[in-house]
Backbone as a chain_set.jsonl record, in Angstrom:
{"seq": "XXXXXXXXXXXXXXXXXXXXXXXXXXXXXXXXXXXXXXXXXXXXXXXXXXXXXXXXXXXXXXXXXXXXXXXXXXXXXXXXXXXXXXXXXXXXXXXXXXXXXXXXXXXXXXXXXXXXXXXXXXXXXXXXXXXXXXXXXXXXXXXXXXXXXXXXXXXXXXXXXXXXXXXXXXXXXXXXXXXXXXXXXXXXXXXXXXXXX", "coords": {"N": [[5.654, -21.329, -17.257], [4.857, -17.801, -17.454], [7.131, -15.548, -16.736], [6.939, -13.68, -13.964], [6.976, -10.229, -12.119], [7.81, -8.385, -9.864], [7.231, -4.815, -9.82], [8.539, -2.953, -7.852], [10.24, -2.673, -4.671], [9.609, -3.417, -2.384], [9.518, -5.193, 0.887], [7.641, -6.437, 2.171], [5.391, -7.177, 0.401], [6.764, -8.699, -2.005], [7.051, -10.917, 0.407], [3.872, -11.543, 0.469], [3.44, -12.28, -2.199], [5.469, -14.822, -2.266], [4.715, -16.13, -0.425], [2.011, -16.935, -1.155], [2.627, -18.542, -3.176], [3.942, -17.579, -5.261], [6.486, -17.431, -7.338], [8.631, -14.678, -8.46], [10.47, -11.876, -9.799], [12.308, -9.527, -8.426], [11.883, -6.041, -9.426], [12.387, -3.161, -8.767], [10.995, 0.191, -9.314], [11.54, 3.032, -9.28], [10.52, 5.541, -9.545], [9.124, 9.016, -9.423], [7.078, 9.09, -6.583], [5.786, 11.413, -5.837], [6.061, 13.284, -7.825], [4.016, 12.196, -9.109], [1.798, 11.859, -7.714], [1.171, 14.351, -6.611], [0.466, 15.194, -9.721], [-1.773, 13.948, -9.675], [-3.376, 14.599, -8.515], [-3.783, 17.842, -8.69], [-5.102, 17.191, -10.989], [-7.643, 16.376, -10.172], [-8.401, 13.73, -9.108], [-9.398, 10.777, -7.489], [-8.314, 9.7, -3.761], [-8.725, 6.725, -4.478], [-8.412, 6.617, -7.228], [-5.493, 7.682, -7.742], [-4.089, 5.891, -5.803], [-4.308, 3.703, -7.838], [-3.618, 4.518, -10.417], [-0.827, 5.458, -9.633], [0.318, 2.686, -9.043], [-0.015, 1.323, -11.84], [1.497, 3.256, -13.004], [3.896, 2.595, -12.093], [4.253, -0.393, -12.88], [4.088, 0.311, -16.059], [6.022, 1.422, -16.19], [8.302, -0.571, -15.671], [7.572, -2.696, -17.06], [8.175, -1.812, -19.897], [10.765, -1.893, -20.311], [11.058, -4.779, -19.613], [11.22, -8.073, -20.42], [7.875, -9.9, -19.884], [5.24, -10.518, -17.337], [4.604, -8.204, -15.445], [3.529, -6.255, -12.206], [2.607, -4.124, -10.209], [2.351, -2.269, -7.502], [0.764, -0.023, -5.573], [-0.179, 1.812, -2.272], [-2.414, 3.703, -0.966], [-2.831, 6.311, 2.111], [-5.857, 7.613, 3.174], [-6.618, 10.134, 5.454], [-9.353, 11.84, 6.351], [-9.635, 14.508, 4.145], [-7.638, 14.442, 3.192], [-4.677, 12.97, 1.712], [-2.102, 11.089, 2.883], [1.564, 11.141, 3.771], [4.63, 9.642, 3.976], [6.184, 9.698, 7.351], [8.546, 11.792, 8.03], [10.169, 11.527, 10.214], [10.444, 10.418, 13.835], [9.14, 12.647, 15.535], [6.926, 13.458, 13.902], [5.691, 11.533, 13.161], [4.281, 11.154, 15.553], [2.946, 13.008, 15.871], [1.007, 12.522, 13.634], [-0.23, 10.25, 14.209], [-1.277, 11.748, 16.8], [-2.886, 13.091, 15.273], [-4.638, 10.814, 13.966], [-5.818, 9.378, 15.942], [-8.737, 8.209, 17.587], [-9.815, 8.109, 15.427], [-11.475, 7.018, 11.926], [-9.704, 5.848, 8.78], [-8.936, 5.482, 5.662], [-7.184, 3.359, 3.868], [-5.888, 2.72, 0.736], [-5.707, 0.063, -1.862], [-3.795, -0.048, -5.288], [-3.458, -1.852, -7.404], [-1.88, -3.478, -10.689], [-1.462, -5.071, -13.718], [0.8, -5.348, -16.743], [2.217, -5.805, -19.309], [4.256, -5.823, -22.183], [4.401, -3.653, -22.273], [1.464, -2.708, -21.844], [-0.857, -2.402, -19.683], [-3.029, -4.619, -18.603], [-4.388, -5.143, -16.808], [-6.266, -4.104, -14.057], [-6.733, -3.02, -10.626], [-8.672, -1.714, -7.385], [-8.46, -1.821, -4.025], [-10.014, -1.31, -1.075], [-9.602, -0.319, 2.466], [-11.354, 0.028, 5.646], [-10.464, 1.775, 8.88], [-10.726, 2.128, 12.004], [-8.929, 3.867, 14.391], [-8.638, 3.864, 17.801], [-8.745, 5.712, 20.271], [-6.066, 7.214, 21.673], [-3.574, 7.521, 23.999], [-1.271, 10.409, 24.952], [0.607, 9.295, 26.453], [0.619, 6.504, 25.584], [1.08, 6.524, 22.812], [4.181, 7.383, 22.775], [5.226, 5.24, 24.586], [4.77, 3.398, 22.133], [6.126, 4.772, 20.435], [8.711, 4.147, 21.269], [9.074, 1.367, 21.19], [8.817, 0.682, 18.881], [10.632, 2.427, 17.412], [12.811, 3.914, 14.593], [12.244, 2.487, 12.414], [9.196, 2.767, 11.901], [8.918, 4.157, 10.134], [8.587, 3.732, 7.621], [6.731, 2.862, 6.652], [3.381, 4.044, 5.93], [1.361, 4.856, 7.61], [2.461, 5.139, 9.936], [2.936, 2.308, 11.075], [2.591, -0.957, 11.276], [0.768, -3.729, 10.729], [1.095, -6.655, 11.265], [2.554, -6.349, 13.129], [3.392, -4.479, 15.96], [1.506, -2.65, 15.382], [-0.653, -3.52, 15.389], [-2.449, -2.668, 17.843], [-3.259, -0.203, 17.252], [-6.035, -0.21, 16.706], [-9.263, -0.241, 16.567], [-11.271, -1.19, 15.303], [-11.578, -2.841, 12.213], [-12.184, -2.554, 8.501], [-12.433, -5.121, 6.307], [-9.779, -6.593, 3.691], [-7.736, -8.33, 4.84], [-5.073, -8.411, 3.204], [-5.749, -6.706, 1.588], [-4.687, -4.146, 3.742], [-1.979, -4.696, 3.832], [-1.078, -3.938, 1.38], [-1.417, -5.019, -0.801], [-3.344, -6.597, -2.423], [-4.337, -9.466, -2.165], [-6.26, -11.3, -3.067], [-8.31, -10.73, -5.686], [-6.126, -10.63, -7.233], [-5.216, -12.712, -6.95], [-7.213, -14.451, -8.448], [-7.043, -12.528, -10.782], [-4.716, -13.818, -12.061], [-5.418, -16.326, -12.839], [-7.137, -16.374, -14.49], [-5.973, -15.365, -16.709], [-4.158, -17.267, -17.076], [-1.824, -17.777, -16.03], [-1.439, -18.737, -13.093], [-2.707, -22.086, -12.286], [-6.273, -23.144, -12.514]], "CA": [[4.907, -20.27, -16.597], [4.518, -16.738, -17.084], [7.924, -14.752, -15.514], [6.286, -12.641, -13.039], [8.17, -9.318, -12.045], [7.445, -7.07, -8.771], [7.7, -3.925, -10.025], [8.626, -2.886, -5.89], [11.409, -2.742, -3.634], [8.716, -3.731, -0.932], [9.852, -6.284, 1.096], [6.189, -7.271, 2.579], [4.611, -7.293, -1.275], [7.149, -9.468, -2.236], [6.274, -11.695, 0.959], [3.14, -12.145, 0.317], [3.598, -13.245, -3.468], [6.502, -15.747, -2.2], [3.771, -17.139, 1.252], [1.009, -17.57, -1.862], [3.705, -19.827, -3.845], [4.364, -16.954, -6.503], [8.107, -17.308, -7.944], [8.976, -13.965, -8.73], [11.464, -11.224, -9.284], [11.537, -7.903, -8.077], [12.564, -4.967, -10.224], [11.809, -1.382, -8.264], [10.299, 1.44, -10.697], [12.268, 3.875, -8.675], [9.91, 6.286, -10.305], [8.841, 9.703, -8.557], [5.82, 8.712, -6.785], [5.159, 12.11, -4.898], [5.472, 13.92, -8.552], [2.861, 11.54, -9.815], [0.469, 11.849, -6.866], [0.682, 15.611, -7.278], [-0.391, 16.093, -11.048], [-3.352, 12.954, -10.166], [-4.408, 15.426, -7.36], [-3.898, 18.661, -9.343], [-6.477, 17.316, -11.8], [-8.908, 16.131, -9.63], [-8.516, 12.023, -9.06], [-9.521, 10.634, -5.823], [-7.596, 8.829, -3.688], [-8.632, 5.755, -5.168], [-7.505, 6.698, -8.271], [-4.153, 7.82, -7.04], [-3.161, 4.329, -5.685], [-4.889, 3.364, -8.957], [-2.091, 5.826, -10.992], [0.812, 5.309, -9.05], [0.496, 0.902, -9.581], [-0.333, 1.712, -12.977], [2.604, 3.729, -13.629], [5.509, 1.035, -11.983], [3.598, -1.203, -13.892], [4.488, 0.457, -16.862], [7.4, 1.273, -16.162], [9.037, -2.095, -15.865], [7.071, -3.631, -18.399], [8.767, -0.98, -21.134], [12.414, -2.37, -19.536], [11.559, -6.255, -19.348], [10.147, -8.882, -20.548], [7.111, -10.965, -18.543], [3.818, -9.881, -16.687], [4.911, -7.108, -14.547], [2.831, -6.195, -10.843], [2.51, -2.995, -9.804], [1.166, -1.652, -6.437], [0.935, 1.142, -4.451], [-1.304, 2.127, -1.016], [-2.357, 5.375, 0.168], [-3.783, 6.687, 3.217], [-6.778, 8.693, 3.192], [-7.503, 10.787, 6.583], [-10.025, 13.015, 6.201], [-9.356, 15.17, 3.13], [-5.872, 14.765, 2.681], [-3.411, 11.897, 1.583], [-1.377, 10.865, 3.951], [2.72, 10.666, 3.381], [5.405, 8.591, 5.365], [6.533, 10.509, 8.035], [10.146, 11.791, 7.673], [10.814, 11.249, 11.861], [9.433, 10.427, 15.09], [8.172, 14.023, 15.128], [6.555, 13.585, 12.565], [4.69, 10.169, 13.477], [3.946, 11.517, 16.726], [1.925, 13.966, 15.087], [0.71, 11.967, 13.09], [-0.872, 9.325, 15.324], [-2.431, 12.07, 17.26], [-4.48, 13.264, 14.088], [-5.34, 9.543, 13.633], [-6.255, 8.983, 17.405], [-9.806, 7.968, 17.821], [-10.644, 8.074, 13.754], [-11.507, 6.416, 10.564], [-8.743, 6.725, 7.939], [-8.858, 4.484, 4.753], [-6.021, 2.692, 3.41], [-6.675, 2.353, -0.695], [-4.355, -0.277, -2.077], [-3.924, -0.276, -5.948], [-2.907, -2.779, -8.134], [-1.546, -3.107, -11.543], [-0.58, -5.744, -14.64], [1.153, -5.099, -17.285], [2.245, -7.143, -20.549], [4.445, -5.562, -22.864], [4.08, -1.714, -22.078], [0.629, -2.043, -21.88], [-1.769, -2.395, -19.003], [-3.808, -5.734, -18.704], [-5.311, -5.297, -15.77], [-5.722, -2.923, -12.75], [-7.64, -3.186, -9.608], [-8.019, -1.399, -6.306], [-9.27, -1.78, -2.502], [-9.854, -0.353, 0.463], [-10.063, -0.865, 3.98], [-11.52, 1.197, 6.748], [-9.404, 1.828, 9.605], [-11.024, 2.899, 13.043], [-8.471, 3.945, 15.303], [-9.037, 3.799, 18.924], [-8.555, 7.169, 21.286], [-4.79, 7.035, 22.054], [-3.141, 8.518, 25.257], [0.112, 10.341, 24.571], [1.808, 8.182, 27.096], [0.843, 5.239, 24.481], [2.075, 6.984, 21.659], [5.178, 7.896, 23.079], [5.255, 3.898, 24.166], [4.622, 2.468, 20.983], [6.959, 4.354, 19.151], [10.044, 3.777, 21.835], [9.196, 0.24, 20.86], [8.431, 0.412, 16.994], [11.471, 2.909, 16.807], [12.688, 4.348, 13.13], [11.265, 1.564, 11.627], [7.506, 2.773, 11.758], [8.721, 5.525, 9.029], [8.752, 3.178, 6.536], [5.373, 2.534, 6.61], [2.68, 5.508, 5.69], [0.86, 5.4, 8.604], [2.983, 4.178, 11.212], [2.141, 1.191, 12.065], [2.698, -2.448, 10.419], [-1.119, -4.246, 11.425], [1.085, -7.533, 11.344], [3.485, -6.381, 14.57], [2.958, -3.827, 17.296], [0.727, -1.85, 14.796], [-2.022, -3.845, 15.486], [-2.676, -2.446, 19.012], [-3.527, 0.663, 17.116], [-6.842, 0.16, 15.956], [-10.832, -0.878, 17.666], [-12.306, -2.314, 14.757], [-11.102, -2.803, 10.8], [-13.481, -3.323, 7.769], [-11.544, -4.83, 4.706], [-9.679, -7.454, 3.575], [-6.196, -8.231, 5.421], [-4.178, -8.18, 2.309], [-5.474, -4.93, 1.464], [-3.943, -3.573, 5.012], [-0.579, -5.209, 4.053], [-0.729, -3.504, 0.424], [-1.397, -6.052, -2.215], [-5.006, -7.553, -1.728], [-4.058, -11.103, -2.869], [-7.687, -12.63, -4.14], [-8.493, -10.4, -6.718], [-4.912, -10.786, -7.951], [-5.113, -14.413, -7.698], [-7.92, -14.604, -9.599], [-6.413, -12.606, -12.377], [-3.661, -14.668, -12.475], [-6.493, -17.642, -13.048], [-8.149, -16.308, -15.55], [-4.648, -15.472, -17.759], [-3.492, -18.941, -17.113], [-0.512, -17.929, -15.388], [-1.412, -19.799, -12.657], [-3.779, -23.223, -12.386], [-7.348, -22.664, -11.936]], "C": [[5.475, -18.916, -16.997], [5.854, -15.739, -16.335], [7.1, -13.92, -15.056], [7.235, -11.374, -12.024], [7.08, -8.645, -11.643], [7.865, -6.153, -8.7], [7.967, -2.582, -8.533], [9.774, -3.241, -5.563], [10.36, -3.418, -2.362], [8.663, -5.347, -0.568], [7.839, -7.369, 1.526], [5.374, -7.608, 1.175], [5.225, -8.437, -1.592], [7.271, -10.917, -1.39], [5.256, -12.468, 0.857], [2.819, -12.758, -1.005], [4.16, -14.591, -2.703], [5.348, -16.957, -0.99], [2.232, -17.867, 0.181], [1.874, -18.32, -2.78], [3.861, -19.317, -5.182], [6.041, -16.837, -6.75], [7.781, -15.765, -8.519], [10.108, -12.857, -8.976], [11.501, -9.924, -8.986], [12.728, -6.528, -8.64], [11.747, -3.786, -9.505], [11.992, -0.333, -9.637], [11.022, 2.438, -10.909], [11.604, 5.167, -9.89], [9.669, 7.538, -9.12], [7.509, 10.156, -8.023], [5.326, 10.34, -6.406], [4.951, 13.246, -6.45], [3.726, 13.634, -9.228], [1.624, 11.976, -9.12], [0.349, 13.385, -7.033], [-0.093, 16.152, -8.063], [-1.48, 15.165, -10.657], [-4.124, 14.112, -9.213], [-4.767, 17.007, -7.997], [-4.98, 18.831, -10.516], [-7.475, 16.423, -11.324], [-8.939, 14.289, -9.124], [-8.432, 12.425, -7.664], [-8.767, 10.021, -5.437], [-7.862, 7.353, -4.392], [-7.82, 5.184, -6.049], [-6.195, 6.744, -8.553], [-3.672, 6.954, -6.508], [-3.175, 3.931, -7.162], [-3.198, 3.451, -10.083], [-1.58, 5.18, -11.094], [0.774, 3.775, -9.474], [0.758, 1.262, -10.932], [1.181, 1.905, -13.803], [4.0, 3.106, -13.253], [5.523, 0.032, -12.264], [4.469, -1.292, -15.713], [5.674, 0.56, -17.307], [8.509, 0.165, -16.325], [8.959, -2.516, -16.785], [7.612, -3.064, -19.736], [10.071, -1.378, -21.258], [12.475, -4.099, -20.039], [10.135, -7.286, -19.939], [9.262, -9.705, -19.509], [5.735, -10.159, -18.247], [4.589, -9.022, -15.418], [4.029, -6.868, -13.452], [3.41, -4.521, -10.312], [1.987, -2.301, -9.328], [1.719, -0.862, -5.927], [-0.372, 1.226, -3.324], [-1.186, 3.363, -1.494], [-3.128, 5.503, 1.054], [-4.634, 7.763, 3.666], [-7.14, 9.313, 4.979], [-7.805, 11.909, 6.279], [-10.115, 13.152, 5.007], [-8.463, 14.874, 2.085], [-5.444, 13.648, 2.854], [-2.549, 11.94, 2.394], [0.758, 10.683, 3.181], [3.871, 9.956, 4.439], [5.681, 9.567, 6.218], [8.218, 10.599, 8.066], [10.846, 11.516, 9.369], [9.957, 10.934, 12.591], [8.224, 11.646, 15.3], [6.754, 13.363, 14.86], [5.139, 12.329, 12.839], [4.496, 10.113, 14.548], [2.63, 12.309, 16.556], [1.079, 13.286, 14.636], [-0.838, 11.055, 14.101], [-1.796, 10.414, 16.107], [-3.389, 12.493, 16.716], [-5.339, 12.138, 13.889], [-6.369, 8.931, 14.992], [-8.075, 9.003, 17.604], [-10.902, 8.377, 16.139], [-10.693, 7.491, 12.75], [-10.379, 6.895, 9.638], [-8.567, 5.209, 6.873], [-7.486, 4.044, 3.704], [-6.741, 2.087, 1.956], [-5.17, 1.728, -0.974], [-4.457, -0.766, -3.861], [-2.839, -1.641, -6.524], [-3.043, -3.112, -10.012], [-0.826, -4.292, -12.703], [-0.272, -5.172, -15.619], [2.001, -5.93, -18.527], [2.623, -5.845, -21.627], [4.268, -3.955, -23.245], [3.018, -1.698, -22.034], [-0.261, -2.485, -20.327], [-3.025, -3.473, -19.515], [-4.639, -5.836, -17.772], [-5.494, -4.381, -14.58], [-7.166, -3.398, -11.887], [-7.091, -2.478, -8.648], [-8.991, -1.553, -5.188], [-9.035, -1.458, -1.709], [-10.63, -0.886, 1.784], [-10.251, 0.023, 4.999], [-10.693, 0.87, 7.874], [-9.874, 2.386, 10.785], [-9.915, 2.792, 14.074], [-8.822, 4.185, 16.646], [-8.6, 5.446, 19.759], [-6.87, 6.749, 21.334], [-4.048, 8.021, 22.789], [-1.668, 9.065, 24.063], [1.47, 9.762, 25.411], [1.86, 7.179, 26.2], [1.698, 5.438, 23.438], [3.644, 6.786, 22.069], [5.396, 6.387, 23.335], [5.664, 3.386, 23.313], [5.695, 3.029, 19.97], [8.72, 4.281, 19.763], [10.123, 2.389, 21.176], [9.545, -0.234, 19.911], [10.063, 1.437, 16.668], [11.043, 3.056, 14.981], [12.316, 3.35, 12.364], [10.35, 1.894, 11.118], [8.205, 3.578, 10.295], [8.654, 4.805, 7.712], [7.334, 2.5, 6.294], [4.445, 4.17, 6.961], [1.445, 6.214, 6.865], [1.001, 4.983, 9.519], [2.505, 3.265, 12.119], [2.117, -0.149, 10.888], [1.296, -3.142, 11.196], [-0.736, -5.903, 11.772], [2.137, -7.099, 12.42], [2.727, -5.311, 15.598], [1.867, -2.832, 16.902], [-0.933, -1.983, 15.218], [-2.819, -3.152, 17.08], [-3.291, -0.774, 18.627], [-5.211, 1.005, 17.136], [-7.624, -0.608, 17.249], [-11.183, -1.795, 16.605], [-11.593, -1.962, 13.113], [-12.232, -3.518, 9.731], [-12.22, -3.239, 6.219], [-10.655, -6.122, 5.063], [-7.564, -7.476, 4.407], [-4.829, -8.06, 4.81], [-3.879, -7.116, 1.665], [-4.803, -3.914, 2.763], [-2.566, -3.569, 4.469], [-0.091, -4.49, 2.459], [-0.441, -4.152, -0.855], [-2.458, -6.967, -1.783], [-4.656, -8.562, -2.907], [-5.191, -11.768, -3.751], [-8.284, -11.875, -5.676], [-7.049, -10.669, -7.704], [-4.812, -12.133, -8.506], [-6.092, -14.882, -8.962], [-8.211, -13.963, -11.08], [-5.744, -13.242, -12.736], [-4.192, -16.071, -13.057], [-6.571, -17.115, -14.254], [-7.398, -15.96, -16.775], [-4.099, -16.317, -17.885], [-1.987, -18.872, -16.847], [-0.174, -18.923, -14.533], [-2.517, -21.016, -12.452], [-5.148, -22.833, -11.782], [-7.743, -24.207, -11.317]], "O": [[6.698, -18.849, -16.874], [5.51, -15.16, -15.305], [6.419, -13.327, -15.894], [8.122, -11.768, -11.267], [6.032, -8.327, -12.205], [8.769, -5.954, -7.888], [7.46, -1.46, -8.519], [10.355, -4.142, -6.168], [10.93, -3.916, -1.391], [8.17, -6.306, -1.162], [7.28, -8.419, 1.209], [4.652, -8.602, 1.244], [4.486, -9.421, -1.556], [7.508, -11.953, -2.01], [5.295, -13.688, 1.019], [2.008, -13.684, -1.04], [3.32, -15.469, -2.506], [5.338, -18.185, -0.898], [1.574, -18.857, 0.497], [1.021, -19.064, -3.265], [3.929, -20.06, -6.161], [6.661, -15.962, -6.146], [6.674, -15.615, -9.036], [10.922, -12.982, -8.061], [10.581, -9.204, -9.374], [13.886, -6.243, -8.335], [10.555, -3.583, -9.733], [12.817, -0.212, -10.543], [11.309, 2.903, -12.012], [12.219, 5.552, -10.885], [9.948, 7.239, -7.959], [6.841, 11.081, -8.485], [4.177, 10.494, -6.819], [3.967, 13.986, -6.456], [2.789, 14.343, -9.595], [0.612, 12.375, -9.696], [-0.658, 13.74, -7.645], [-0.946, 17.018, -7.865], [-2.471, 15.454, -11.329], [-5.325, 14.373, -9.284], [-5.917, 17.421, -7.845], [-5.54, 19.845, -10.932], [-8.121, 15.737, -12.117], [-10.059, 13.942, -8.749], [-7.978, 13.342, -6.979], [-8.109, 9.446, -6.305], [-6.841, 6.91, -4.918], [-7.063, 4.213, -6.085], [-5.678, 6.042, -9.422], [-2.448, 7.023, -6.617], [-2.087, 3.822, -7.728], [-2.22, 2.735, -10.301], [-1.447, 4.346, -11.99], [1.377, 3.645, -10.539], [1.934, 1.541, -11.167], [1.766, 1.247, -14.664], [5.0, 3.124, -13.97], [6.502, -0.695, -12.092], [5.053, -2.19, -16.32], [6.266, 0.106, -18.286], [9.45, 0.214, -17.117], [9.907, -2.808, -17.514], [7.522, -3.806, -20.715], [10.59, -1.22, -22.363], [13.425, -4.644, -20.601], [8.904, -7.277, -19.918], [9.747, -10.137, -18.463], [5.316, -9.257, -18.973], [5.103, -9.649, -14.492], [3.166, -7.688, -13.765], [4.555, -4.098, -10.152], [1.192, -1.556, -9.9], [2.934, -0.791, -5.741], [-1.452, 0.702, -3.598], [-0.32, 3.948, -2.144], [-4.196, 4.893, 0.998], [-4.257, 8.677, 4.4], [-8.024, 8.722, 5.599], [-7.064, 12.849, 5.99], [-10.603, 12.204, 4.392], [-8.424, 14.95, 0.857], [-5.633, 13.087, 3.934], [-2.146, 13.066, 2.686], [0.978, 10.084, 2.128], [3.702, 9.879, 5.655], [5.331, 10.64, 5.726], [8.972, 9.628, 8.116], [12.055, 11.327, 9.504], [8.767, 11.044, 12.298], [6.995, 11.61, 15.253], [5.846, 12.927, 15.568], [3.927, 12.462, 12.67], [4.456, 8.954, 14.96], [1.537, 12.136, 17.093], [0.048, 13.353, 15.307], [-1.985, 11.366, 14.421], [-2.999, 10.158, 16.152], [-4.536, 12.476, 17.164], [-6.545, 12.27, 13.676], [-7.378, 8.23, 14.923], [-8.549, 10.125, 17.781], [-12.062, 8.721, 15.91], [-9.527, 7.285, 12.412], [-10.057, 8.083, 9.613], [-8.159, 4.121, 7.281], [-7.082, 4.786, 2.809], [-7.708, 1.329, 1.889], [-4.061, 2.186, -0.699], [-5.12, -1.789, -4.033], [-1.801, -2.126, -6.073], [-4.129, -3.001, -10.58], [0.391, -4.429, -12.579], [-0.993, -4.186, -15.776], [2.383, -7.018, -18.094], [1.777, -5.015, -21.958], [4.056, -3.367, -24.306], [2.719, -0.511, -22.167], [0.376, -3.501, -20.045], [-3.77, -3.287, -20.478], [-5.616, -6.581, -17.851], [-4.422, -3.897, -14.215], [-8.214, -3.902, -12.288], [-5.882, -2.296, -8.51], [-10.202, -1.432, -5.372], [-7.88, -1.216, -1.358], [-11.663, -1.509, 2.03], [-9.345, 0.809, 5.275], [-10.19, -0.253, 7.915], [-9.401, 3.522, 10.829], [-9.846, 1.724, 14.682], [-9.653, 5.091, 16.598], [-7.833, 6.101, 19.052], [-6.663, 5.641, 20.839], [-3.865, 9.166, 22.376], [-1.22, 8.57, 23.03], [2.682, 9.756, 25.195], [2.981, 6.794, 25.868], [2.723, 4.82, 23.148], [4.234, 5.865, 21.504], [5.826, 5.881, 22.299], [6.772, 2.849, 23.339], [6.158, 2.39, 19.025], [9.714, 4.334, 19.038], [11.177, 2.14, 20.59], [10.291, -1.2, 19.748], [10.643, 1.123, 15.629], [10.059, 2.742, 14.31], [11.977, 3.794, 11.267], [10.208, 1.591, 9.933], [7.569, 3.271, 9.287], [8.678, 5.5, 6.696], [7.213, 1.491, 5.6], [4.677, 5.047, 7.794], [0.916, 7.318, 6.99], [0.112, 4.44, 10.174], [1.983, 3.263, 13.235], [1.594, -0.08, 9.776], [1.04, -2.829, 12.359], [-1.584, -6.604, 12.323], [2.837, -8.108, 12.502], [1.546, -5.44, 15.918], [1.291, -2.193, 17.782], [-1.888, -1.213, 15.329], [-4.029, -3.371, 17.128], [-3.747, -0.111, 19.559], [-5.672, 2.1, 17.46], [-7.216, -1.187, 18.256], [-11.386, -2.989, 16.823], [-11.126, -0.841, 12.908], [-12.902, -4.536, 9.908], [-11.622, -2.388, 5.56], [-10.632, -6.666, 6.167], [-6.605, -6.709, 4.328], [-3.79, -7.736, 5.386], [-2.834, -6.597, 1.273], [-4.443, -2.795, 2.399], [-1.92, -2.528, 4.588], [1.118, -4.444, 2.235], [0.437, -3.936, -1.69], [-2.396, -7.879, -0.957], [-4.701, -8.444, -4.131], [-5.104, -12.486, -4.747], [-8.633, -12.568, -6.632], [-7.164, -10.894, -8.908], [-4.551, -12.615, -9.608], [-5.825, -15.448, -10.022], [-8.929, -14.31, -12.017], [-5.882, -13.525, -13.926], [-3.441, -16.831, -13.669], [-5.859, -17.624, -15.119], [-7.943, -16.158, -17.86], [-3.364, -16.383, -18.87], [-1.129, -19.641, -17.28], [0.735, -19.743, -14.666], [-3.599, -20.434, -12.522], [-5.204, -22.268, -10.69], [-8.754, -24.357, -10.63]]}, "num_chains": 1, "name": "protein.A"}
């Protein structure tokens, strides 16, 4: 088979390879995503594109370093206008949450192969996100509970722990939430004969 290399530090990415019965290893890009998302926004790419990018480019990255099929994803979180970034504190994701409080906000999650420095494959999806009204007694709640944790996630809130209490209704696939939409992946991995169709 195929070495397969998660170009990611991300422990949940590398989860859900390891829970679909992908052997892998995980090499981080440690690339600078916030320059990248800059110049994609400076010349016009949508968010889409900008998850799109960013995979793309820790994709490449690796794959110039190592031998194997390389993987390379990134999210982002669209509210409104504007890209969303982690929040550097509570503050911060206090704030946060109340901009999100009773609104749509789309979570785009790209994805990225790579073979030998070059780009074999790319895909990306998105999931709508209706958040529910949210008191600021809840807030204030949820993040005594969730503590500095949430910051490590871009829009505070993991959808597989206390996150989920955030939202009314979600349109999109559950893997795209978690930041690596698994079925299109799998079924590249089919159709390269990495793994058994």
């Amino acid at each position: 088979m195929t070495q397969l290399i998660l170009a990611s530090a991300s422990a949940s990415r590398s989860a859900l390879l390891t829970g679909a019965g992908l052997s892998h290893t995980k090499i981080p890009a440690h690339l600078d995503e916030d320059a990248i998302k800059d110049e994609c926004l400076a010349r016009g790419h949508s968010p889409k594109s900008v998850a799109l990018k960013l995979a793309e480019a820790k994709a490449l990255h690796v794959s110039s370093r190592n031998a194997g099929l390389v993987l390379g994803g990134d999210q982002v979180l669209q509210l409104e206008n504007d890209l969303i970034s982690k929040s550097h504190d509570l503050d911060e994701a206090r704030a946060l949450l109340r901009r999100m409080s009773g609104k749509v906000h789309y979570l785009h999650a790209g994805m990225a192969l790579a073979e030998n420095g070059q780009i074999v494959w790319s895909n990306v999806e998105t999931a709508e996100m209706t958040v529910r009204p949210l008191s600021d007694a809840f807030i204030d709640t949820y993040l005594a509970q969730t503590g500095d944790k949430i910051l490590s996630s871009v829009g505070c809130y993991q959808l597989e722990s206390e996150g989920v209490h955030l939202f009314e209704a979600i349109r999109g696939d559950y893997f795209t939430v978690l930041g690596l939409p698994l079925l299109p992946l799998l079924a590249q991995l089919r159709n390269l004969k990495v793994i058994a169709a």
